[in-house]
Amino acid sequence: MSTLAHSMMTARPSESGLAGAGDLDRYSYGEAPGADRVGPPSWEPTETELGRVGRRAAGSRGRGLHGQLVQQLGQMIVSGDLGADRPLVPEEIGQRFEVSRTVVRESLRVLEAKGLVSARPNVGTRVRPVSDWNLLDPDIIEWRAFGPQRDDQRRELNELRWMIEPLAARLAVGHGRDDIQQRLGDMVEIMGHALSQGDGITFSRADTEFHSLLIQLAGNRMLEHLSGIVAAALQVSGAPATSCDRPGEACLVQHARIVDALAAGDALAAETAMRQLLTVHPEVERVVPAPRGN
């Protein structure tokens, strides 16, 4: 049996119930964002239908065979089922998944762009070590959230947010973008209404939009480039579904304080409110101390 085929048939089964998915799934008004995602497939020898696994509700990949093959191979690499320096034979992949050479070739190119694999003449395509991966890629963030690294992924995302978002809140003051500030206020109102209605889906979406807008308002293109990471941190399975532990008044109040600080032109207050908002989540509180009182 070939190396890849053996890995596919012996890969670890998906674990039931991703930890830390948040409390939004308790609401009965609809499925949480990305609810049709599933964990790494079980890889039974008789399974050949790609359409049964790994579809995302929204993402950078297409929904055809190409996108699904990228999803499956990416999850296997990130989970460790295909370890570093493992050879990936295109012909073998095509036979295993019953897809064309073109689909395999394009899928491997996507994975190579993400740093997961490398293709060299006379060597072939091999899995690259973790140190070479683009860990800021939203797809890799999601795949890590599915696998055994999900606790590390959650902690690292929270640490990164702690560095990015208070700075963004401080920089957002004084940029004169009344339109964006108005939209931030609108998001707080939507969150408040959703909270009163018990609508966790709408709350989560408005929360994600709020944080993306705030980073946009900061006026720093490099920070803005990282807004996708913040969105991924809020949305991927295995990470908190909102910026707070759960939708609640404390979370809403901190969002409103950020908007008020921006309107008042108080950069320090905006930064402080963001730090307090992030420490509402217990995972962040274990990473960094709460702000000191004045």
XYZ file of C-alpha atoms in Angstrom:
294
model
C 0.000 0.000 0.000
C 1.342 3.457 -0.880
C 2.263 6.004 1.778
C -0.555 8.417 0.985
C -3.214 5.733 0.727
C -2.144 4.305 4.071
C -2.356 7.747 5.663
C -5.817 8.307 4.259
C -7.148 5.038 5.600
C -5.586 5.375 9.032
C -6.152 9.077 9.646
C -7.588 9.986 12.992
C -11.376 10.152 13.010
C -12.993 13.496 13.605
C -13.548 14.363 17.214
C -17.096 14.986 18.257
C -17.951 18.517 19.305
C -15.234 21.109 18.775
C -14.296 22.710 22.066
C -14.968 26.379 22.568
C -17.457 26.747 19.753
C -19.257 29.334 21.903
C -22.727 29.385 23.319
C -24.467 30.661 20.208
C -25.499 27.153 19.205
C -27.932 27.188 22.111
C -30.196 29.534 20.194
C -32.972 27.869 18.232
C -33.325 30.557 15.602
C -30.954 29.007 13.091
C -27.584 27.418 12.651
C -24.476 29.282 13.710
C -22.256 30.725 10.950
C -20.380 27.947 9.257
C -22.563 25.250 10.800
C -22.257 23.050 7.728
C -18.564 22.638 8.272
C -17.402 19.313 9.510
C -14.232 18.019 11.105
C -11.586 15.933 9.382
C -13.179 13.043 7.480
C -12.952 9.502 8.795
C -11.401 8.197 5.554
C -13.120 4.832 5.376
C -11.701 2.786 2.454
C -15.051 2.751 0.658
C -15.559 6.509 0.814
C -15.016 8.172 -2.538
C -17.626 10.897 -2.643
C -15.975 14.233 -2.039
C -19.274 16.044 -1.761
C -19.960 14.565 1.678
C -17.192 16.348 3.490
C -15.439 19.598 4.149
C -17.765 22.192 2.623
C -17.558 25.691 4.043
C -20.498 28.039 4.274
C -18.344 30.808 2.836
C -14.716 30.960 2.013
C -12.008 31.703 -0.499
C -12.315 28.374 -2.279
C -14.904 27.206 -4.756
C -17.430 24.518 -3.969
C -16.475 22.160 -6.788
C -14.099 19.220 -6.758
C -11.092 21.529 -6.726
C -12.228 23.360 -3.585
C -13.177 20.160 -1.827
C -9.858 18.500 -2.608
C -7.996 21.522 -1.261
C -10.125 21.288 1.883
C -9.468 17.602 2.445
C -5.746 17.618 1.758
C -5.307 20.822 3.757
C -7.048 19.347 6.777
C -4.972 16.176 6.555
C -1.711 18.111 6.410
C -2.575 20.515 9.213
C -3.878 17.723 11.457
C -0.628 15.799 11.012
C -2.184 12.887 9.149
C 0.178 13.785 6.318
C 3.389 14.658 8.131
C 6.296 16.856 7.084
C 8.304 15.670 4.087
C 5.562 13.203 3.130
C 5.494 12.731 -0.661
C 2.250 13.548 -2.456
C 1.929 11.700 -5.758
C -0.560 13.456 -8.087
C -1.538 10.250 -9.871
C -2.254 8.566 -6.568
C -4.362 11.477 -5.333
C -6.327 11.527 -8.563
C -7.100 7.825 -8.302
C -8.000 7.992 -4.625
C -10.414 10.885 -5.044
C -11.533 10.089 -8.582
C -10.630 13.519 -9.914
C -8.722 14.630 -12.963
C -5.050 15.530 -13.146
C -6.063 19.143 -13.673
C -8.021 19.205 -10.404
C -5.112 17.623 -8.528
C -2.562 19.983 -10.063
C -4.565 23.129 -9.286
C -5.298 21.940 -5.747
C -1.617 21.335 -5.042
C -0.814 24.794 -6.372
C -3.235 26.324 -3.872
C -1.643 24.344 -1.046
C 1.812 25.376 -2.236
C 0.787 29.042 -2.143
C -0.238 28.539 1.477
C 3.173 27.055 2.286
C 1.797 23.603 3.042
C 3.572 21.762 0.235
C 6.543 22.319 -2.066
C 7.106 21.037 -5.584
C 10.652 20.639 -6.903
C 12.056 18.996 -10.022
C 13.326 15.462 -9.468
C 11.920 15.539 -5.932
C 8.193 15.871 -6.493
C 5.606 17.391 -4.185
C 6.168 17.033 -0.459
C 4.532 18.303 2.708
C 6.416 21.205 4.287
C 7.095 21.640 8.024
C 4.884 23.881 10.155
C 7.561 26.585 10.184
C 6.928 27.125 6.457
C 3.137 27.394 6.642
C 1.347 30.691 6.220
C -0.288 30.570 9.625
C -2.120 33.838 8.937
C -4.028 32.290 6.053
C -7.742 32.089 7.025
C -8.008 28.565 5.609
C -5.110 27.323 7.701
C -6.596 29.044 10.745
C -9.801 27.103 10.143
C -8.037 23.798 9.528
C -5.990 24.160 12.706
C -9.233 24.848 14.571
C -10.513 21.459 13.412
C -7.502 19.437 14.471
C -5.435 18.575 17.513
C -3.875 22.063 17.486
C -7.163 23.806 18.123
C -6.282 24.860 21.683
C -3.022 26.403 20.504
C -4.852 28.028 17.603
C -7.383 29.621 19.918
C -4.727 30.906 22.310
C -2.551 32.301 19.516
C -5.476 34.051 17.869
C -6.461 35.651 21.159
C -2.895 36.815 21.756
C -2.763 38.288 18.268
C -6.057 40.064 18.722
C -4.799 41.508 21.997
C -1.948 43.118 20.087
C -3.924 44.257 17.032
C -7.288 45.551 18.174
C -6.445 47.923 21.059
C -3.934 49.584 18.724
C -6.548 49.794 15.984
C -9.026 51.386 18.404
C -6.467 54.023 19.393
C -5.486 54.777 15.797
C -9.128 54.995 14.721
C -9.580 58.234 16.669
C -9.217 61.358 14.582
C -9.508 59.874 11.111
C -12.722 61.727 10.389
C -14.538 58.799 8.792
C -18.009 59.680 9.956
C -19.537 57.063 7.672
C -17.600 54.226 9.295
C -18.232 55.573 12.792
C -21.933 55.651 11.989
C -21.790 52.035 10.837
C -20.017 51.088 14.066
C -22.880 52.635 15.998
C -25.338 50.792 13.796
C -23.620 47.487 14.564
C -23.962 48.150 18.302
C -27.669 48.840 17.847
C -28.091 45.638 15.848
C -26.240 43.683 18.516
C -28.482 45.164 21.201
C -31.632 44.280 19.311
C -30.348 40.781 18.582
C -29.504 40.323 22.248
C -33.029 41.279 23.299
C -34.459 38.839 20.766
C -32.106 36.000 21.641
C -30.815 36.042 18.061
C -27.249 34.763 18.394
C -26.686 34.555 14.647
C -27.357 38.237 14.028
C -25.383 39.192 17.136
C -22.349 37.266 15.889
C -22.474 38.752 12.407
C -22.801 42.315 13.696
C -19.968 41.680 16.149
C -17.682 40.471 13.362
C -18.600 43.462 11.200
C -17.903 45.849 14.104
C -14.342 44.618 14.574
C -13.597 44.586 10.839
C -14.858 48.170 10.506
C -12.792 49.329 13.460
C -9.589 47.992 11.944
C -10.526 49.651 8.649
C -11.041 52.954 10.467
C -7.524 52.766 11.938
C -6.143 53.924 8.586
C -3.221 51.501 8.642
C -3.152 49.298 5.566
C -1.025 46.641 7.210
C -3.465 46.394 10.100
C -6.342 46.362 7.640
C -4.702 43.425 5.898
C -4.987 41.545 9.188
C -8.724 42.147 9.497
C -9.366 38.790 7.876
C -7.512 37.150 10.735
C -9.755 38.839 13.266
C -12.809 37.709 11.304
C -11.430 34.176 11.235
C -10.831 34.310 14.977
C -14.472 35.206 15.506
C -15.933 32.724 13.050
C -13.937 29.516 12.776
C -14.999 26.402 14.581
C -13.066 25.931 17.772
C -12.781 29.673 18.394
C -15.239 31.982 20.173
C -18.188 32.875 17.948
C -18.141 36.446 19.283
C -15.555 38.739 20.805
C -17.081 37.947 24.204
C -17.565 34.723 26.079
C -21.253 34.867 25.162
C -23.703 37.542 24.027
C -24.522 39.670 27.047
C -24.918 43.169 28.422
C -21.258 43.460 29.497
C -20.126 42.713 25.974
C -22.577 45.203 24.501
C -21.570 47.946 26.941
C -17.896 47.669 26.002
C -18.707 47.941 22.302
C -20.781 51.052 23.001
C -17.924 52.565 25.039
C -15.594 52.150 22.079
C -18.040 54.015 19.831
C -18.460 56.782 22.420
C -14.688 57.159 22.773
C -14.292 57.469 19.014
C -17.002 60.142 18.870
C -15.306 62.037 21.712
C -11.893 61.790 20.072
C -10.461 60.051 23.138
C -7.808 57.633 21.860
C -6.838 56.340 25.294
C -10.449 55.622 26.220
C -10.982 53.770 22.947
C -7.900 51.626 23.509
C -8.840 50.912 27.123
C -12.404 49.959 26.205
C -11.113 47.527 23.606
C -8.766 45.896 26.097
C -11.626 45.553 28.548
C -13.808 44.069 25.836
C -11.207 41.450 24.975
C -10.687 40.486 28.600
C -14.398 39.740 28.901
C -13.497 36.477 27.208
C -11.957 34.043 29.728
C -9.473 32.656 27.192
C -7.937 36.097 26.755
C -7.991 36.734 30.489
C -5.678 33.761 30.979
C -3.323 35.120 28.345
C -2.945 38.675 29.577
C -3.823 40.524 32.779
C -6.821 42.801 32.871
C -6.056 46.538 32.530
C -5.027 48.222 35.759
C -7.474 50.649 37.250
C -6.551 54.320 37.302
